[in-house]
PDB file of C-alpha atoms in Angstrom:
ATOM      1  CA  MET A  20      19.163  38.866  61.226  1.00 43.00           C
ATOM      2  CA  VAL A  21      17.026  39.833  58.238  1.00 38.00           C
ATOM      3  CA  LEU A  22      18.920  43.126  57.937  1.00 36.00           C
ATOM      4  CA  ARG A  23      22.299  41.305  57.848  1.00 38.00           C
ATOM      5  CA  LEU A  24      21.036  38.940  55.164  1.00 34.00           C
ATOM      6  CA  PHE A  25      19.756  41.893  53.095  1.00 34.00           C
ATOM      7  CA  ILE A  26      23.092  43.749  53.380  1.00 33.00           C
ATOM      8  CA  PHE A  27      25.009  40.594  52.408  1.00 34.00           C
ATOM      9  CA  LEU A  28      22.799  40.003  49.352  1.00 34.00           C
ATOM     10  CA  ALA A  29      22.997  43.675  48.336  1.00 35.00           C
ATOM     11  CA  PHE A  30      26.802  43.507  48.566  1.00 32.00           C
ATOM     12  CA  LEU A  31      26.847  40.482  46.244  1.00 33.00           C
ATOM     13  CA  CYS A  32      24.772  42.313  43.633  1.00 33.00           C
ATOM     14  CA  LEU A  33      26.925  45.460  43.492  1.00 30.00           C
ATOM     15  CA  PRO A  34      29.836  44.098  41.417  1.00 33.00           C
ATOM     16  CA  PHE A  35      27.461  42.686  38.810  1.00 31.00           C
ATOM     17  CA  ALA A  36      25.574  45.978  38.481  1.00 31.00           C
ATOM     18  CA  ALA A  37      28.843  47.855  37.986  1.00 35.00           C
ATOM     19  CA  LYS A  38      29.930  45.514  35.189  1.00 41.00           C
ATOM     20  CA  ALA A  39      26.656  45.884  33.311  1.00 48.00           C
ATOM     21  CA  ASP A  40      27.171  49.536  32.372  1.00 69.00           C
ATOM     22  CA  VAL A  41      30.575  49.281  30.650  1.00 77.00           C
ATOM     23  CA  VAL A  42      31.740  47.289  27.637  1.00 83.00           C
ATOM     24  CA  GLN A  43      35.201  45.741  27.773  1.00 87.00           C
ATOM     25  CA  LEU A  44      37.084  44.907  24.594  1.00 87.00           C
ATOM     26  CA  ARG A  45      40.152  42.731  25.177  1.00 90.00           C
ATOM     27  CA  GLY A  46      40.116  44.014  28.762  1.00 90.00           C
ATOM     28  CA  PHE A  47      39.935  47.726  27.874  1.00 92.00           C
ATOM     29  CA  ILE A  48      37.088  50.216  28.223  1.00 92.00           C
ATOM     30  CA  TRP A  49      36.459  53.357  26.176  1.00 93.00           C
ATOM     31  CA  GLY A  50      38.499  56.344  27.257  1.00 93.00           C
ATOM     32  CA  VAL A  51      41.540  54.435  28.513  1.00 95.00           C
ATOM     33  CA  SER A  52      44.856  56.092  27.638  1.00 95.00           C
ATOM     34  CA  LYS A  53      47.192  55.096  24.832  1.00 96.00           C
ATOM     35  CA  GLN A  54      49.947  54.364  27.354  1.00 96.00           C
ATOM     36  CA  ASP A  55      47.718  51.927  29.253  1.00 96.00           C
ATOM     37  CA  VAL A  56      46.816  50.028  26.083  1.00 96.00           C
ATOM     38  CA  ARG A  57      50.486  49.843  25.083  1.00 95.00           C
ATOM     39  CA  GLN A  58      51.450  48.581  28.538  1.00 95.00           C
ATOM     40  CA  TYR A  59      48.687  46.008  29.085  1.00 95.00           C
ATOM     41  CA  GLU A  60      47.883  44.597  25.623  1.00 96.00           C
ATOM     42  CA  GLN A  61      49.304  41.067  25.526  1.00 94.00           C
ATOM     43  CA  ALA A  62      49.631  40.686  21.752  1.00 94.00           C
ATOM     44  CA  VAL A  63      52.986  41.452  20.093  1.00 94.00           C
ATOM     45  CA  PHE A  64      53.549  45.193  19.565  1.00 95.00           C
ATOM     46  CA  TRP A  65      53.927  46.169  15.906  1.00 94.00           C
ATOM     47  CA  GLU A  66      53.520  49.881  15.237  1.00 95.00           C
ATOM     48  CA  GLU A  67      52.613  53.205  16.821  1.00 96.00           C
ATOM     49  CA  GLY A  68      51.328  56.394  15.215  1.00 95.00           C
ATOM     50  CA  ASP A  69      50.096  59.691  16.621  1.00 94.00           C
ATOM     51  CA  ASP A  70      46.570  58.369  17.093  1.00 96.00           C
ATOM     52  CA  TYR A  71      46.849  54.562  16.881  1.00 97.00           C
ATOM     53  CA  LEU A  72      48.618  51.443  18.167  1.00 97.00           C
ATOM     54  CA  ARG A  73      48.893  48.149  16.260  1.00 96.00           C
ATOM     55  CA  PHE A  74      49.620  44.676  17.596  1.00 96.00           C
ATOM     56  CA  PHE A  75      50.035  41.211  15.976  1.00 93.00           C
ATOM     57  CA  GLU A  76      48.488  38.011  17.191  1.00 91.00           C
ATOM     58  CA  ASP A  77      48.884  34.497  15.765  1.00 86.00           C
ATOM     59  CA  ALA A  78      45.999  32.200  16.569  1.00 75.00           C
ATOM     60  CA  GLY A  79      44.828  29.081  14.808  1.00 74.00           C
ATOM     61  CA  GLY A  80      47.455  29.506  12.091  1.00 78.00           C
ATOM     62  CA  TYR A  81      46.122  32.923  11.040  1.00 82.00           C
ATOM     63  CA  ARG A  82      47.833  36.241  11.663  1.00 87.00           C
ATOM     64  CA  ARG A  83      45.615  38.983  13.044  1.00 90.00           C
ATOM     65  CA  VAL A  84      46.201  42.675  13.564  1.00 93.00           C
ATOM     66  CA  ILE A  85      44.608  44.509  16.467  1.00 95.00           C
ATOM     67  CA  GLU A  86      44.478  48.274  15.970  1.00 96.00           C
ATOM     68  CA  TYR A  87      43.462  50.718  18.683  1.00 97.00           C
ATOM     69  CA  ASP A  88      42.483  54.243  17.595  1.00 96.00           C
ATOM     70  CA  PHE A  89      42.626  57.229  19.932  1.00 96.00           C
ATOM     71  CA  ARG A  90      41.110  60.714  20.046  1.00 94.00           C
ATOM     72  CA  GLY A  91      42.859  63.071  22.406  1.00 92.00           C
ATOM     73  CA  ASN A  92      44.887  60.138  23.783  1.00 93.00           C
ATOM     74  CA  ARG A  93      41.654  58.273  24.701  1.00 95.00           C
ATOM     75  CA  LEU A  94      40.538  54.954  23.185  1.00 95.00           C
ATOM     76  CA  TRP A  95      37.463  55.264  20.968  1.00 93.00           C
ATOM     77  CA  ARG A  96      37.779  52.463  18.357  1.00 95.00           C
ATOM     78  CA  MET A  97      39.294  48.995  18.031  1.00 95.00           C
ATOM     79  CA  HIS A  98      39.775  47.097  14.762  1.00 94.00           C
ATOM     80  CA  TYR A  99      40.483  43.329  14.745  1.00 92.00           C
ATOM     81  CA  ASP A 100      41.554  42.115  11.298  1.00 92.00           C
ATOM     82  CA  TYR A 101      42.665  38.742   9.899  1.00 88.00           C
ATOM     83  CA  ARG A 102      45.660  39.429   7.627  1.00 81.00           C
ATOM     84  CA  GLU A 103      46.642  37.567   4.476  1.00 77.00           C
ATOM     85  CA  LEU A 104      43.575  35.360   4.710  1.00 82.00           C
ATOM     86  CA  THR A 105      44.010  33.022   1.720  1.00 84.00           C
ATOM     87  CA  PRO A 106      42.646  29.599   2.687  1.00 84.00           C
ATOM     88  CA  PRO A 107      42.284  26.947  -0.032  1.00 81.00           C
ATOM     89  CA  ASN A 108      38.512  26.851   0.440  1.00 83.00           C
ATOM     90  CA  PRO A 109      36.054  29.747   0.959  1.00 85.00           C
ATOM     91  CA  ASP A 110      34.056  27.611   3.397  1.00 84.00           C
ATOM     92  CA  ILE A 111      36.941  28.037   5.861  1.00 87.00           C
ATOM     93  CA  VAL A 112      36.364  31.813   5.806  1.00 88.00           C
ATOM     94  CA  MET A 113      32.642  31.346   6.364  1.00 88.00           C
ATOM     95  CA  ASN A 114      33.365  29.016   9.296  1.00 89.00           C
ATOM     96  CA  LEU A 115      35.806  31.559  10.774  1.00 90.00           C
ATOM     97  CA  TYR A 116      33.151  34.265  10.375  1.00 92.00           C
ATOM     98  CA  TYR A 117      30.496  32.227  12.163  1.00 92.00           C
ATOM     99  CA  ASP A 118      32.982  31.181  14.884  1.00 93.00           C
ATOM    100  CA  GLN A 119      33.845  34.847  15.454  1.00 92.00           C
ATOM    101  CA  GLN A 120      30.133  35.756  15.448  1.00 94.00           C
ATOM    102  CA  ARG A 121      29.400  33.072  18.077  1.00 95.00           C
ATOM    103  CA  ALA A 122      32.293  34.288  20.226  1.00 92.00           C
ATOM    104  CA  LEU A 123      31.077  37.904  20.089  1.00 92.00           C
ATOM    105  CA  SER A 124      27.473  36.820  20.731  1.00 93.00           C
ATOM    106  CA  SER A 125      28.493  34.796  23.776  1.00 93.00           C
ATOM    107  CA  LEU A 126      30.184  37.895  25.219  1.00 90.00           C
ATOM    108  CA  TYR A 127      27.757  40.632  24.182  1.00 90.00           C
ATOM    109  CA  GLY A 128      24.457  39.018  23.150  1.00 91.00           C
ATOM    110  CA  GLU A 129      22.787  38.346  19.819  1.00 93.00           C
ATOM    111  CA  PRO A 130      23.416  40.673  16.852  1.00 94.00           C
ATOM    112  CA  SER A 131      20.885  43.435  16.311  1.00 93.00           C
ATOM    113  CA  SER A 132      21.450  43.021  12.571  1.00 92.00           C
ATOM    114  CA  ASP A 133      22.707  40.002  10.640  1.00 91.00           C
ATOM    115  CA  ARG A 134      22.680  40.173   6.863  1.00 88.00           C
ATOM    116  CA  MET A 135      24.098  38.522   3.819  1.00 87.00           C
ATOM    117  CA  THR A 136      24.108  40.561   0.620  1.00 83.00           C
ATOM    118  CA  GLY A 137      25.371  40.130  -2.894  1.00 78.00           C
ATOM    119  CA  ARG A 138      27.404  42.690  -4.773  1.00 74.00           C
ATOM    120  CA  SER A 139      24.242  44.104  -6.306  1.00 69.00           C
ATOM    121  CA  GLY A 140      22.768  44.574  -2.816  1.00 65.00           C
ATOM    122  CA  ARG A 141      20.197  41.804  -3.143  1.00 64.00           C
ATOM    123  CA  SER A 142      19.896  39.005  -0.612  1.00 64.00           C
ATOM    124  CA  VAL A 143      21.632  35.717  -1.446  1.00 67.00           C
ATOM    125  CA  ARG A 144      20.251  33.657   1.451  1.00 67.00           C
ATOM    126  CA  VAL A 145      18.109  31.630  -0.940  1.00 66.00           C
ATOM    127  CA  ARG A 146      21.122  29.811  -2.430  1.00 72.00           C
ATOM    128  CA  PRO A 147      23.260  28.380   0.403  1.00 77.00           C
ATOM    129  CA  GLU A 148      24.894  25.878  -1.963  1.00 79.00           C
ATOM    130  CA  ASN A 149      26.543  28.818  -3.794  1.00 78.00           C
ATOM    131  CA  TRP A 150      27.704  30.879  -0.815  1.00 82.00           C
ATOM    132  CA  GLY A 151      31.309  29.678  -1.033  1.00 81.00           C
ATOM    133  CA  ARG A 152      31.510  30.475  -4.741  1.00 80.00           C
ATOM    134  CA  PHE A 153      29.875  33.881  -4.181  1.00 82.00           C
ATOM    135  CA  LEU A 154      32.338  34.656  -1.388  1.00 84.00           C
ATOM    136  CA  TYR A 155      35.308  33.537  -3.514  1.00 82.00           C
ATOM    137  CA  GLY A 156      34.268  35.789  -6.386  1.00 80.00           C
ATOM    138  CA  GLY A 157      33.656  38.827  -4.191  1.00 82.00           C
ATOM    139  CA  ASP A 158      29.900  38.661  -4.776  1.00 83.00           C
ATOM    140  CA  LEU A 159      28.926  38.015  -1.146  1.00 86.00           C
ATOM    141  CA  ARG A 160      29.296  40.123   1.982  1.00 89.00           C
ATOM    142  CA  LEU A 161      28.452  38.854   5.478  1.00 90.00           C
ATOM    143  CA  VAL A 162      27.716  41.559   8.068  1.00 93.00           C
ATOM    144  CA  SER A 163      26.639  41.316  11.713  1.00 94.00           C
ATOM    145  CA  VAL A 164      26.097  44.343  13.947  1.00 95.00           C
ATOM    146  CA  LEU A 165      25.936  44.224  17.738  1.00 94.00           C
ATOM    147  CA  ASN A 166      24.838  47.303  19.699  1.00 93.00           C
ATOM    148  CA  ILE A 167      25.762  47.127  23.375  1.00 91.00           C
ATOM    149  CA  LEU A 168      25.315  50.167  25.621  1.00 89.00           C
ATOM    150  CA  ASP A 169      27.561  52.842  24.044  1.00 90.00           C
ATOM    151  CA  THR A 170      29.345  50.430  21.676  1.00 93.00           C
ATOM    152  CA  ARG A 171      28.695  49.228  18.141  1.00 94.00           C
ATOM    153  CA  ILE A 172      30.566  46.130  16.946  1.00 95.00           C
ATOM    154  CA  THR A 173      30.466  45.384  13.213  1.00 94.00           C
ATOM    155  CA  LEU A 174      31.740  41.995  11.995  1.00 94.00           C
ATOM    156  CA  GLN A 175      32.292  41.599   8.235  1.00 93.00           C
ATOM    157  CA  ALA A 176      33.593  39.003   5.791  1.00 91.00           C
ATOM    158  CA  TYR A 177      33.872  39.228   2.018  1.00 88.00           C
ATOM    159  CA  GLY A 178      36.040  38.052  -0.841  1.00 85.00           C
ATOM    160  CA  GLU A 179      38.332  40.341  -2.762  1.00 82.00           C
ATOM    161  CA  GLY A 180      38.598  37.926  -5.686  1.00 71.00           C
ATOM    162  CA  GLN A 181      41.285  35.397  -6.630  1.00 68.00           C
ATOM    163  CA  GLY A 182      41.186  33.664  -3.243  1.00 71.00           C
ATOM    164  CA  PHE A 183      41.890  36.717  -1.047  1.00 80.00           C
ATOM    165  CA  TYR A 184      39.431  37.388   1.763  1.00 87.00           C
ATOM    166  CA  LYS A 185      38.751  40.038   4.381  1.00 88.00           C
ATOM    167  CA  LEU A 186      37.437  39.092   7.810  1.00 89.00           C
ATOM    168  CA  PHE A 187      37.399  41.739  10.532  1.00 89.00           C
ATOM    169  CA  TYR A 188      35.373  43.407  13.199  1.00 90.00           C
ATOM    170  CA  THR A 189      35.377  47.001  14.313  1.00 92.00           C
ATOM    171  CA  ALA A 190      34.166  48.173  17.708  1.00 93.00           C
ATOM    172  CA  GLU A 191      33.641  51.852  18.257  1.00 92.00           C
ATOM    173  CA  LYS A 192      32.153  54.116  20.841  1.00 90.00           C
ATOM    174  CA  MET A 193      28.814  55.470  19.679  1.00 83.00           C
ATOM    175  CA  GLU A 194      28.475  59.160  20.305  1.00 70.00           C
ATOM    176  CA  ARG A 195      25.244  61.045  20.679  1.00 58.00           C
ATOM    177  CA  GLU A 196      24.270  63.209  17.755  1.00 48.00           C
ATOM    178  CA  GLU A 197      24.781  66.867  18.625  1.00 47.00           C
ATOM    179  CA  ASP A 198      21.782  69.169  18.441  1.00 41.00           C
ATOM    180  CA  ARG A 199      22.739  71.623  15.711  1.00 42.00           C
ATOM    181  CA  THR A 200      19.253  72.849  14.826  1.00 44.00           C
ATOM    182  CA  ARG A 201      19.630  76.182  16.623  1.00 43.00           C
ATOM    183  CA  GLN A 202      22.707  77.350  14.741  1.00 43.00           C
ATOM    184  CA  ILE A 203      22.017  76.226  11.205  1.00 45.00           C
ATOM    185  CA  LEU A 204      21.141  79.656   9.794  1.00 44.00           C
ATOM    186  CA  ASN A 205      22.648  81.862  12.489  1.00 41.00           C
ATOM    187  CA  LEU A 206      19.536  84.063  12.473  1.00 42.00           C
ATOM    188  CA  PRO A 207      19.457  87.354  14.395  1.00 45.00           C
ATOM    189  CA  GLY A 208      18.398  86.813  17.977  1.00 47.00           C
ATOM    190  CA  GLN A 209      19.908  83.332  18.222  1.00 42.00           C
ATOM    191  CA  GLU A 210      22.395  83.001  21.027  1.00 44.00           C
TER     192      GLU A 210
END
């Protein structure tokens, strides 16, 4: 009886363990083929190049572009970008940024880095009453970075001046740094 209970409990744990070692972005994992992304992405198809696919999505009154980048016909980066983001108030952009950050955090955990910098590189956290004005003028950049397994997701928002804003996140597969120390000088005796 104890053995049956153990086998049953072990069986329940297996699917959760399998999910923990892959990151899914919009239902896709790294390495999936270009044809599979084209077939299963539910947003409206827009454009295809040799190494990318682009789709449109309208949500909440804002148009977004989802771009999938491929290396050797295998997915390695996804870019999710709000297009023509020109709300009447910069606080709307900040709210969208924090909504997107909460959504990503609920899926993947808290950001490993969350910063707010001015154009000069100095922190502007000390003046929250001016954040909207700083964002409007292009003097503020919001950046959150999430590192999950083999994936880095970078969420950014900033103003481009005159009421135009950029809000996007990029997810890409992190690759291990190659060990190149042995072949730097190509000395005699090195294989």
